[in-house]
C-alpha atoms as one frame of an Amber mdcrd trajectory, in Angstrom:
protein
 161.107  66.846  87.872 158.629  64.870  90.028 157.663  62.792  86.901 161.340
  61.944  86.504 161.842  61.128  90.094 159.082  58.737  89.932 160.182  57.002
  86.948 163.674  56.451  88.261 162.085  55.003  91.372 159.919  52.775  88.966
 162.929  51.470  87.438 164.748  50.764  90.301 161.735  48.740  91.650 161.791
  47.096  88.075 165.331  45.858  88.615 164.749  44.483  92.139 161.663  42.728
  90.929 163.649  41.136  87.847 166.579  39.919  90.115 164.013  38.344  92.385
 161.985  36.549  89.749 164.876  35.428  88.098 165.979  33.455  91.143 162.547
  32.089  91.268 162.437  30.943  87.875 159.502  33.022  86.714 161.528  35.811
  84.940 159.668  36.063  81.516 155.878  36.417  83.235 157.046  38.879  85.753
 158.741  41.040  83.367 155.415  41.173  81.210 153.278  42.091  83.938 155.725
  44.808  85.322 156.235  46.280  81.933 152.265  46.815  81.710 151.999  48.422
  85.272 155.133  51.014  84.260 153.209  51.669  80.812 149.947  52.614  82.670
 151.672  54.577  85.383 153.439  56.628  82.483 150.143  57.131  80.647 148.238
  58.486  83.839 151.237  60.817  84.396 151.256  62.206  80.741 147.421  62.745
  81.288 147.829  64.704  84.576 150.896  66.882  83.145 148.392  67.633  79.869
 145.754  68.618  82.280 147.719  70.836  84.271 148.762  72.832  81.072 145.447
  73.012  79.601 144.272  74.245  83.060 146.147  77.526  82.260 144.910  78.062
  78.853 141.564  80.061  78.124 140.082  79.440  74.574 137.278  81.505  73.401
 135.863  83.193  70.319 133.294  85.148  68.543 131.307  84.659  65.205 129.460
  87.585  63.481 127.205  87.305  60.254 126.762  90.865  58.737 124.806  92.217
  55.835 125.352  95.721  54.548 123.350  97.796  51.843 125.068 100.707  50.054
 123.709 103.603  48.237 126.447 105.492  46.390 126.353 108.754  44.399 129.209
 110.698  42.890 128.815 113.897  41.118 132.759 114.788  41.203 133.287 114.994
  37.488 130.552 117.999  37.169 132.875 120.107  39.485 136.103 119.504  37.668
 136.544 118.128  34.124 140.334 117.094  35.109 139.293 115.194  38.236 139.343
 111.742  37.981 135.564 110.132  38.076 132.589 110.225  36.347 128.977 111.141
  37.254 127.099 107.962  38.234 124.926 106.545  41.113 125.171 102.648  42.156
 123.191 100.653  44.494 124.131  97.516  46.100 121.075  95.742  47.665 123.129
  93.314  50.108 126.761  92.361  50.886 126.937  89.476  53.217 130.028  88.335
  54.994 131.216  86.065  58.091 133.903  86.790  60.585 135.166  84.201  62.993
 137.631  84.842  65.728 139.540  82.297  67.967 141.054  84.046  71.114 143.588
  82.221  72.974 144.904  83.135  76.414 147.887  81.160  78.235 149.177  82.015
  81.537 152.669  80.352  81.288 154.008  81.331  84.549 152.772  83.829  87.264
 154.536  86.860  85.299 154.363  85.638  81.657 151.409  85.185  79.680 150.522
  84.667  75.775 147.679  86.014  73.927 146.346  85.446  70.043 143.267  85.982
  67.698 143.141  83.807  64.790 140.774  85.482  62.402 138.714  84.328  59.029
 136.909  87.148  57.316 135.128  86.132  54.279 132.518  87.494  51.787 129.685
  84.869  51.090 130.489  82.774  48.011 132.465  84.054  45.073 133.002  87.636
  45.054 134.799  90.407  42.871 135.849  92.793  45.709 138.484  95.629  45.175
 140.937  94.278  47.918 144.161  95.848  48.606 145.521  93.772  51.481 148.447
  95.077  53.442 150.353  93.588  56.391 148.596  96.394  58.625 144.918  95.705
  57.634 144.997  92.041  56.280 142.341  90.687  58.604 140.201  93.857  58.589
 139.283  93.211  54.763 136.957  90.415  53.875 137.763  88.182  51.000 136.576
  85.245  48.987 139.268  82.867  49.903 138.530  82.540  53.426 141.703  81.953
  54.978 142.674  82.197  58.601 145.190  84.860  59.434 146.977  85.710  62.691
 145.481  89.272  63.803 147.518  89.036  67.159 150.092  86.916  68.787 151.969
  88.589  71.428 153.502  87.823  74.984 153.296  90.071  77.986 155.984  89.673
  80.707 155.472  91.637  84.098 158.268  92.743  86.252 156.409  93.727  89.405
 159.479  95.037  91.146 159.775  97.529  88.784 156.235  98.234  87.642 157.138
  97.267  84.132 155.254  95.014  81.332 156.916  94.164  78.077 154.763  93.174
  75.380 156.461  91.844  71.872 154.787  90.317  68.627 151.683  91.048  66.887
 150.480  93.781  68.964 147.016  94.468  70.535 146.618  97.604  68.523 143.162
  97.054  66.824 139.794  97.929  68.131 141.036 100.482  70.960 138.929 103.001
  72.697 136.124 104.028  71.783 135.704 100.964  69.801 134.546  98.895  72.472
 131.349 101.016  72.502 129.610 100.119  69.381 131.273  96.695  69.276 129.583
  95.965  72.797 132.249  94.339  74.619 135.148  95.090  77.017 138.126  97.140
  75.748 140.518  94.888  73.661 143.631  97.328  72.811 146.109  99.667  74.081
 146.222 102.484  71.526 143.069 104.827  71.095 141.166 103.899  67.790 142.216
 107.044  66.054 145.933 106.884  66.887 146.272 103.359  65.432 143.740 100.993
  64.609 146.286  98.764  62.714 147.860  95.152  63.013 151.312  95.959  63.985
 154.429  93.926  64.895 156.738  95.576  67.615 157.246  96.064  71.336 155.624
  98.010  73.964 156.976  98.868  77.142 154.580  99.775  79.715 155.541 101.847
  82.665 152.819 101.949  85.447 153.216 105.014  87.720 149.692 105.079  89.654
 151.885 103.773  92.619 153.971 107.059  92.391 151.769 109.540  91.267 148.238
 109.736  92.730 146.536 109.156  89.490 144.629 106.173  88.711 145.747 103.710
  85.833 148.633 106.195  84.902 150.824 104.370  82.612 153.475 105.556  79.887
 153.675 103.335  77.070 156.753 103.371  74.620 156.010 101.742  71.348 158.428
 100.687  68.496 157.240  99.115  65.396 158.125  98.473  61.592 155.832  98.757
  58.989 158.135  97.608  56.271 161.521  95.962  56.242 163.138  96.270  53.001
 166.116  93.901  53.026 165.690  93.182  49.387 165.725  95.736  46.310 162.362
  96.550  44.767 162.429  96.623  41.339 165.817  97.331  41.373 165.527 100.202
  43.777 166.943 100.154  47.321 164.244 101.291  49.726 164.547 102.257  53.433
 162.921 100.334  56.163 159.685 102.240  57.863 159.969 102.531  61.667 157.242
 103.780  63.630 158.250 104.870  67.408 155.290 106.069  69.594 154.634 107.272
  73.041 151.210 107.289  74.840 150.375 108.801  78.181 147.300 107.148  79.887
 145.522 107.517  83.193 141.829 107.972  84.534 140.392 111.441  84.585 141.039
 112.800  88.004 138.102 111.917  90.386 135.915 110.490  87.508 135.680 106.618
  87.597 135.285 104.590  84.500 137.185 107.145  82.423 140.148 107.222  80.019
 142.346 110.004  79.289 145.072 109.461  76.501 147.724 111.708  74.995 149.961
 110.051  72.221 152.678 110.928  69.774 153.608 108.904  66.732 156.590 109.217
  64.211 156.669 107.491  60.923 160.217 107.675  59.662 160.460 106.903  55.920
 157.128 106.627  54.983 156.611 103.567  52.743 156.402 104.064  49.108 153.166
 102.236  47.946 153.572 101.893  44.376 150.486 101.022  42.391 150.547  99.460
  38.891 149.172 101.837  36.570 148.279 100.756  33.095 150.946 102.151  30.549
 153.159 103.419  33.373 155.980 102.108  34.747 158.405 103.356  37.385 161.573
 104.825  36.196 162.941 106.174  39.694 162.538 106.359  43.273 163.456 109.014
  45.627 166.376 108.196  48.259 164.201 109.658  51.063 160.612 108.539  51.678
 159.437 111.349  53.645 158.172 111.749  57.378 155.108 111.817  59.282 154.377
 113.391  62.874 150.925 112.719  64.503 149.660 114.101  67.796 146.533 112.397
  69.249 144.227 113.328  72.018 141.123 111.076  73.514 138.952 111.136  76.573
 136.080 108.943  77.295 133.925 108.543  80.233 131.801 105.285  80.631 128.632
 105.034  82.578 128.569 108.644  83.736 126.666 109.244  87.062 126.044 105.285
  87.031 123.081 106.311  84.705 124.186 104.239  81.396 125.520 107.136  79.505
 128.850 106.937  77.743 130.716 109.783  76.163 133.882 110.343  74.165 135.997
 112.748  71.985 139.378 112.328  69.891 141.289 114.760  68.214 144.321 113.849
  65.733 146.653 116.134  63.969 149.024 115.270  61.159 152.092 116.909  59.657
 153.756 115.440  56.611 157.128 116.236  55.511 157.785 114.873  51.942 161.187
 114.751  50.055 161.503 117.305  47.309 161.653 114.582  44.747 158.883 112.104
  44.042 158.088 108.635  42.271 158.881 109.101  38.715 157.260 107.160  36.030
 158.522 106.408  32.411 156.192 109.336  30.894 157.598 111.889  33.088 154.632
 111.937  35.744 156.262 112.542  39.360 154.228 112.145  42.312 154.920 112.724
  45.873 153.266 112.951  49.421 149.873 114.975  48.485 151.582 116.343  45.383
 152.673 116.143  41.911 154.662 117.781  39.236 151.567 118.814  37.137 149.947
 120.889  40.009 153.347 122.437  41.057 153.091 121.263  44.739 155.598 118.542
  44.845 157.477 118.490  48.063 155.253 120.777  50.156 154.572 120.234  53.821
 151.169 119.514  54.908 149.013 119.321  57.894 145.520 117.884  58.548 143.188
 117.171  61.324 140.237 114.987  62.619 137.462 115.089  65.278 135.886 111.851
  66.370 132.900 111.927  68.859 130.126 109.969  69.845 127.547 108.848  72.802
 126.124 105.700  73.837 122.973 105.245  76.019 121.916 102.153  77.814 117.939
 102.094  77.872 116.572 101.206  81.277 114.208  98.464  80.036 115.175  95.442
  82.152 112.381  93.013  80.062 114.517  93.989  76.545 117.805  92.988  78.458
 118.968  96.940  78.485 119.436  97.609  74.843 121.708 100.537  73.877 121.636
 103.215  71.386 124.616 105.339  69.871 125.424 108.099  67.910 129.021 108.852
  66.156 130.295 111.901  63.936 133.625 112.261  62.609 135.009 115.311  60.618
 138.346 115.236  58.725 140.201 118.127  57.003 141.790 118.000  53.603 145.097
 116.455  54.268 143.974 113.980  56.880 145.639 110.475  56.700 142.964 108.180
  58.520 143.490 105.532  56.136 147.264 105.153  57.183 146.233 105.061  60.852
 142.899 102.888  60.749 142.171  99.727  59.087 138.423  99.978  59.534 138.198
  97.088  61.853 135.874  94.799  59.760 134.024  97.628  57.959 133.356  97.572
  54.267 134.072 101.364  54.368 136.424 102.970  56.709 134.630 106.045  58.104
 137.823 107.121  59.648 139.099 107.779  56.282 136.858 109.920  54.663 137.863
 113.352  54.219 134.708 115.247  55.149 131.958 114.093  57.644 130.232 111.051
  58.469 127.326 110.361  61.026 126.450 106.965  62.311 123.408 105.935  64.281
 123.298 102.325  65.808 120.878 100.310  67.913 122.114  97.118  70.033 119.694
  94.596  71.028 120.984  91.871  73.383 119.256  88.494  72.893 120.919  87.201
  76.179 122.870  88.571  79.096 126.265  88.476  77.316 126.649  86.130  74.667
 124.454  87.293  71.698 123.532  90.558  70.310 122.107  92.312  67.282 123.418
  95.731  66.082 121.402  97.528  63.529 122.989 100.928  62.101 123.195 103.380
  59.246 126.200 105.637  58.303 126.299 108.632  55.953 129.426 109.682  54.439
 130.015 113.054  52.662 133.722 113.514  51.133 134.895 116.678  50.440 138.330
 115.403  48.680 139.427 112.205  47.345 142.813 110.871  46.617 142.693 107.467
  44.733 146.368 106.741  45.809 145.545 107.600  49.674 148.522 109.791  50.128
 150.487 110.147  46.880 149.404 112.796  44.329 147.259 115.736  44.406 144.014
 115.664  46.494 141.120 116.165  44.409 137.681 117.803  45.084 134.753 115.387
  45.771 130.977 115.189  46.420 130.654 111.602  46.809 128.212 110.523  49.205
 127.643 107.059  50.597 124.785 105.765  52.537 125.460 102.558  54.514 122.822
 100.345  56.176 123.777  97.367  58.007 122.744  94.644  60.134 124.750  92.257
  62.148 124.534  89.261  64.796 127.294  88.587  67.325 127.848  85.349  68.872
 130.352  85.308  71.820 131.743  81.898  73.378
């Protein structure tokens, strides 16, 4: 508005000046001089307005270079001749990746802000990598193309009088607690890592209750997301939309500072039919109902216990799956459903599975080494656990929360300066008890696969 008034005033002065110089016979020269003055004034106003906007925008980023070593052994075929797979060992000496993120934060008004992550995640050079990109994990799996993808893009609208905050867009649902411990940075997400470490589009309504109830950081979060919207037919079959409503209650643990307590519930209505192209097999029929999932989640975390540099966390998740009695039917008569098929005779049975995820991290009191950190994490998952659906892996080539069995990870973080650069070296050992090549569809088969993963990475934050 001020800019418009200034320009109107300048036009008024210009008109008065034209009339004046016309009467004195110097009309042409006066107009040229005044036009130059007005143009210069307009340029200055544009620069001031642009600077005012940029002052409200914060741009940052992070760059990671990582190398992984894998030792893979699989003796599954010796357990059961009908099991998919064969006895073999495999070594991969080194797999290199780069990951770049641009982080954008814009304070638009006092109660409206916008945030975004643009992510580039690439294998070095050309690579034959078995990549299965879905919308929920696209930026979590490296590729050999090197495209930039939107990992997050959402706004937050605060209604302080109602203690409400509305979040909508591509949500902050990746790398939640306790992921910030091994990532060595501040917490970056709303959901706990086990409940939902995925890239989701949706809406979150945050209701803050700590002013009404004597619990620090007490909030109730209502989430609504759609994993798939099938407004077109798929291969001639109608498919239902997959809706994901969820609820999370979060607070600090009473009388314990720097702690997190989360209890959550997620429902997946009409689970998406992930249909793989199987050589020589085409889909003959799809069920009218896709099935439903219920997921309960609990997370407790204490940071810097007694100010001694010790962090600890424990997460628990429990799945219930309710499949339809009919499954995906192929032209050869093979029919598969959620955790079952017609050959094994267990098609359409309800299942339940659970997992625990726990760990510690300790900041070593060595000032001359810039206070390095050492951590250990353990995960155990039962037969019908669905970690591959709730977790994308957040940049790991193998998602340890998906392993049905036991995983162990030991890591060491060495800062190179106070807050911008650090190294992390670690090792992960995974023992698989069961394996399903189609994640959730088909029968779970016994497995004796083991994977040893050693890695070294360097993060630069700017």
